[in-house]
PDB file of C-alpha atoms in Angstrom:
ATOM      1  CA  MET A   1      -0.684   1.217  25.934  1.00  0.00           C
ATOM      2  CA  ASP A   2      -3.596  -0.583  24.463  1.00  0.00           C
ATOM      3  CA  LEU A   3      -3.390  -2.277  21.066  1.00  0.00           C
ATOM      4  CA  ASN A   4      -5.736   0.515  19.379  1.00  0.00           C
ATOM      5  CA  SER A   5      -3.302   3.221  20.664  1.00  0.00           C
ATOM      6  CA  ILE A   6      -0.399   1.330  19.068  1.00  0.00           C
ATOM      7  CA  TYR A   7      -2.162   0.952  15.772  1.00  0.00           C
ATOM      8  CA  THR A   8      -3.110   4.533  15.683  1.00  0.00           C
ATOM      9  CA  GLU A   9       0.446   5.538  16.411  1.00  0.00           C
ATOM     10  CA  LEU A  10       1.803   3.392  13.732  1.00  0.00           C
ATOM     11  CA  ILE A  11      -0.847   4.895  11.100  1.00  0.00           C
ATOM     12  CA  MET A  12       0.148   8.470  12.233  1.00  0.00           C
ATOM     13  CA  GLU A  13       3.886   7.590  12.161  1.00  0.00           C
ATOM     14  CA  HIS A  14       3.641   6.575   8.506  1.00  0.00           C
ATOM     15  CA  ASN A  15       1.442   9.377   7.693  1.00  0.00           C
ATOM     16  CA  ARG A  16       4.037  11.936   8.954  1.00  0.00           C
ATOM     17  CA  SER A  17       7.052  10.234   7.564  1.00  0.00           C
ATOM     18  CA  GLY A  18       8.370  11.328   4.341  1.00  0.00           C
ATOM     19  CA  HIS A  19      10.620   8.515   3.644  1.00  0.00           C
ATOM     20  CA  ASN A  20       8.455   7.159   0.869  1.00  0.00           C
ATOM     21  CA  LYS A  21       6.544  10.501  -0.060  1.00  0.00           C
ATOM     22  CA  LYS A  22       8.864  12.215  -2.565  1.00  0.00           C
ATOM     23  CA  PRO A  23       9.159  12.284  -6.355  1.00  0.00           C
ATOM     24  CA  LEU A  24      11.435   9.415  -7.853  1.00  0.00           C
ATOM     25  CA  LEU A  25      13.965  10.432 -10.200  1.00  0.00           C
ATOM     26  CA  ASN A  26      13.469   8.792 -13.805  1.00  0.00           C
ATOM     27  CA  PRO A  27      10.658   6.336 -12.626  1.00  0.00           C
ATOM     28  CA  ASP A  28      10.113   3.379 -15.065  1.00  0.00           C
ATOM     29  CA  ILE A  29       6.315   3.646 -14.539  1.00  0.00           C
ATOM     30  CA  THR A  30       3.953   6.139 -12.943  1.00  0.00           C
ATOM     31  CA  GLU A  31       0.311   5.217 -11.983  1.00  0.00           C
ATOM     32  CA  ASN A  32      -1.982   7.526 -10.582  1.00  0.00           C
ATOM     33  CA  GLY A  33      -4.783   6.848  -8.186  1.00  0.00           C
ATOM     34  CA  HIS A  34      -7.781   8.914  -7.164  1.00  0.00           C
ATOM     35  CA  ASN A  35     -10.524   8.413  -4.603  1.00  0.00           C
ATOM     36  CA  PRO A  36     -13.405  10.608  -5.676  1.00  0.00           C
ATOM     37  CA  SER A  37     -15.479  10.120  -2.543  1.00  0.00           C
ATOM     38  CA  CYS A  38     -12.956  11.614  -0.286  1.00  0.00           C
ATOM     39  CA  GLY A  39     -10.333  13.341  -2.709  1.00  0.00           C
ATOM     40  CA  ASP A  40      -7.280  11.170  -1.979  1.00  0.00           C
ATOM     41  CA  ASP A  41      -5.050  11.509  -4.933  1.00  0.00           C
ATOM     42  CA  ILE A  42      -1.701   9.635  -5.333  1.00  0.00           C
ATOM     43  CA  SER A  43       0.961   9.147  -7.904  1.00  0.00           C
ATOM     44  CA  LEU A  44       2.712   5.918  -7.376  1.00  0.00           C
ATOM     45  CA  GLN A  45       6.288   5.770  -9.061  1.00  0.00           C
ATOM     46  CA  LEU A  46       8.295   2.616  -9.650  1.00  0.00           C
ATOM     47  CA  LYS A  47      11.916   1.932 -10.636  1.00  0.00           C
ATOM     48  CA  LEU A  48      12.507  -1.396 -11.988  1.00  0.00           C
ATOM     49  CA  ASN A  49      15.394  -3.698 -12.514  1.00  0.00           C
ATOM     50  CA  GLY A  50      13.998  -6.399 -14.679  1.00  0.00           C
ATOM     51  CA  ASN A  51      11.024  -7.837 -12.603  1.00  0.00           C
ATOM     52  CA  ILE A  52      12.428  -6.361  -9.356  1.00  0.00           C
ATOM     53  CA  ILE A  53      10.929  -3.238  -7.945  1.00  0.00           C
ATOM     54  CA  LYS A  54      14.227  -1.507  -7.217  1.00  0.00           C
ATOM     55  CA  ASP A  55      12.627   1.521  -5.737  1.00  0.00           C
ATOM     56  CA  ALA A  56       9.247   3.147  -5.179  1.00  0.00           C
ATOM     57  CA  SER A  57       7.750   6.380  -3.945  1.00  0.00           C
ATOM     58  CA  PHE A  58       4.486   8.350  -4.146  1.00  0.00           C
ATOM     59  CA  THR A  59       3.365  11.949  -4.201  1.00  0.00           C
ATOM     60  CA  GLY A  60      -0.058  13.316  -3.668  1.00  0.00           C
ATOM     61  CA  THR A  61      -2.570  14.180  -0.871  1.00  0.00           C
ATOM     62  CA  GLY A  62      -5.044  12.484   1.138  1.00  0.00           C
ATOM     63  CA  CYS A  63      -6.235  11.423   4.549  1.00  0.00           C
ATOM     64  CA  ALA A  64      -3.820   9.882   7.146  1.00  0.00           C
ATOM     65  CA  ILE A  65      -5.192   6.331   6.319  1.00  0.00           C
ATOM     66  CA  SER A  66      -4.491   6.503   2.599  1.00  0.00           C
ATOM     67  CA  GLN A  67      -0.934   8.163   3.039  1.00  0.00           C
ATOM     68  CA  ALA A  68       0.044   5.544   5.720  1.00  0.00           C
ATOM     69  CA  SER A  69      -1.361   2.612   3.633  1.00  0.00           C
ATOM     70  CA  THR A  70       0.810   3.935   0.655  1.00  0.00           C
ATOM     71  CA  SER A  71       3.899   4.203   2.794  1.00  0.00           C
ATOM     72  CA  MET A  72       3.444   0.872   4.409  1.00  0.00           C
ATOM     73  CA  MET A  73       2.885  -0.687   0.847  1.00  0.00           C
ATOM     74  CA  ILE A  74       6.193   0.871  -0.487  1.00  0.00           C
ATOM     75  CA  ASP A  75       8.175  -0.471   2.459  1.00  0.00           C
ATOM     76  CA  LEU A  76       6.963  -4.049   1.458  1.00  0.00           C
ATOM     77  CA  ILE A  77       7.394  -3.841  -2.176  1.00  0.00           C
ATOM     78  CA  LYS A  78      10.984  -2.541  -2.416  1.00  0.00           C
ATOM     79  CA  GLY A  79      13.350  -5.137  -3.525  1.00  0.00           C
ATOM     80  CA  ILE A  80      10.832  -7.787  -4.519  1.00  0.00           C
ATOM     81  CA  ASN A  81       9.542  -8.963  -7.837  1.00  0.00           C
ATOM     82  CA  ILE A  82       6.396  -7.810  -9.295  1.00  0.00           C
ATOM     83  CA  GLU A  83       4.659 -11.244  -8.856  1.00  0.00           C
ATOM     84  CA  GLU A  84       5.487 -11.183  -5.160  1.00  0.00           C
ATOM     85  CA  ALA A  85       4.087  -7.537  -5.080  1.00  0.00           C
ATOM     86  CA  LEU A  86       0.816  -8.501  -6.807  1.00  0.00           C
ATOM     87  CA  ASN A  87       0.415 -11.373  -4.313  1.00  0.00           C
ATOM     88  CA  LEU A  88       0.738  -8.788  -1.474  1.00  0.00           C
ATOM     89  CA  VAL A  89      -1.885  -6.694  -3.132  1.00  0.00           C
ATOM     90  CA  GLU A  90      -4.221  -9.709  -3.266  1.00  0.00           C
ATOM     91  CA  LEU A  91      -3.387 -10.595   0.385  1.00  0.00           C
ATOM     92  CA  PHE A  92      -3.999  -6.895   1.545  1.00  0.00           C
ATOM     93  CA  ILE A  93      -7.328  -6.613  -0.266  1.00  0.00           C
ATOM     94  CA  GLY A  94      -8.370 -10.076   0.959  1.00  0.00           C
ATOM     95  CA  MET A  95      -7.501  -9.097   4.526  1.00  0.00           C
ATOM     96  CA  ILE A  96      -9.661  -5.779   4.025  1.00  0.00           C
ATOM     97  CA  LYS A  97     -12.646  -7.691   2.531  1.00  0.00           C
ATOM     98  CA  LYS A  98     -12.235 -10.334   5.559  1.00  0.00           C
ATOM     99  CA  GLU A  99     -11.681 -13.190   3.174  1.00  0.00           C
ATOM    100  CA  ILE A 100      -8.069 -13.859   4.515  1.00  0.00           C
ATOM    101  CA  ASN A 101      -7.714 -13.887   8.294  1.00  0.00           C
ATOM    102  CA  ASP A 102      -4.866 -16.376   8.740  1.00  0.00           C
ATOM    103  CA  GLU A 103      -2.533 -14.533  11.196  1.00  0.00           C
ATOM    104  CA  ASN A 104       0.542 -16.378   9.674  1.00  0.00           C
ATOM    105  CA  GLU A 105      -0.381 -15.379   6.125  1.00  0.00           C
ATOM    106  CA  LEU A 106      -1.182 -11.842   7.153  1.00  0.00           C
ATOM    107  CA  GLU A 107       2.093 -11.440   8.934  1.00  0.00           C
ATOM    108  CA  LYS A 108       3.690 -10.989   5.394  1.00  0.00           C
ATOM    109  CA  LEU A 109       1.985  -7.590   5.312  1.00  0.00           C
ATOM    110  CA  GLU A 110       4.131  -6.367   8.285  1.00  0.00           C
ATOM    111  CA  ASP A 111       2.899  -2.911   9.374  1.00  0.00           C
ATOM    112  CA  ALA A 112      -0.035  -2.847   7.104  1.00  0.00           C
ATOM    113  CA  MET A 113      -1.776  -5.362   9.303  1.00  0.00           C
ATOM    114  CA  VAL A 114      -2.785  -2.621  11.376  1.00  0.00           C
ATOM    115  CA  LEU A 115      -5.230  -1.817   8.685  1.00  0.00           C
ATOM    116  CA  GLN A 116      -7.132  -5.131   9.175  1.00  0.00           C
ATOM    117  CA  ASN A 117     -10.042  -3.669  11.081  1.00  0.00           C
ATOM    118  CA  ILE A 118     -10.612  -0.746   8.525  1.00  0.00           C
ATOM    119  CA  SER A 119     -13.521  -2.631   7.062  1.00  0.00           C
ATOM    120  CA  ASN A 120     -15.344  -1.837  10.149  1.00  0.00           C
ATOM    121  CA  MET A 121     -15.270   1.712   8.934  1.00  0.00           C
ATOM    122  CA  PRO A 122     -16.804   1.321   5.272  1.00  0.00           C
ATOM    123  CA  ALA A 123     -16.113   4.876   4.593  1.00  0.00           C
ATOM    124  CA  ARG A 124     -12.385   4.529   5.137  1.00  0.00           C
ATOM    125  CA  VAL A 125     -11.856   1.162   3.098  1.00  0.00           C
ATOM    126  CA  LYS A 126     -11.338   3.101  -0.206  1.00  0.00           C
ATOM    127  CA  CYS A 127      -8.745   5.135   1.504  1.00  0.00           C
ATOM    128  CA  ALA A 128      -6.803   2.100   2.724  1.00  0.00           C
ATOM    129  CA  VAL A 129      -6.963   0.326  -0.591  1.00  0.00           C
ATOM    130  CA  LEU A 130      -6.389   3.198  -3.065  1.00  0.00           C
ATOM    131  CA  SER A 131      -2.553   2.738  -3.340  1.00  0.00           C
ATOM    132  CA  TRP A 132      -2.816  -1.191  -3.537  1.00  0.00           C
ATOM    133  CA  HIS A 133      -5.291  -0.881  -6.454  1.00  0.00           C
ATOM    134  CA  THR A 134      -3.007   1.606  -8.032  1.00  0.00           C
ATOM    135  CA  LEU A 135      -0.024  -0.730  -7.636  1.00  0.00           C
ATOM    136  CA  LYS A 136      -1.983  -3.585  -9.160  1.00  0.00           C
ATOM    137  CA  GLU A 137      -2.796  -1.396 -12.202  1.00  0.00           C
ATOM    138  CA  ALA A 138       0.921  -0.347 -12.582  1.00  0.00           C
ATOM    139  CA  ILE A 139       1.816  -3.959 -12.475  1.00  0.00           C
ATOM    140  CA  ASN A 140      -0.825  -4.963 -15.143  1.00  0.00           C
ATOM    141  CA  LYS A 141       0.699  -2.346 -17.334  1.00  0.00           C
ATOM    142  CA  ILE A 142       4.277  -3.694 -16.691  1.00  0.00           C
ATOM    143  CA  LYS A 143       3.090  -7.173 -17.629  1.00  0.00           C
ATOM    144  CA  MET A 144       1.562  -5.947 -20.890  1.00  0.00           C
ATOM    145  CA  VAL A 145       4.879  -4.507 -22.146  1.00  0.00           C
TER     146      VAL A 145
END
């Protein structure tokens, strides 16, 4: 099996999986993200314990890339503090913009690394980064409280 097939399968697996796609009971913060160019629409919900993201989930609709990217992101942020989550956001966006390409650094993104070459498909970049920008907005609101 070639690498592109593995990447495609991982994206489809996250897209099909509902383990992160469900309403969260009594979230501490809900942030909505919308991509008007293709209609992707998510609602990111976070449950906090101090500065730790105790739980996270999302609801919404969108293409396989936006849904998979959101699921991958949630897998990464559960159990870490908001500063670490914000660092992952910056790392992911830097990867997409091709500003960060250090493999050792990118390994922190785990499954989300498969989206590294999405920048070769400009129409799909907004799909991949929607949830990450939404998380950044949610964290900025948390910090303001």
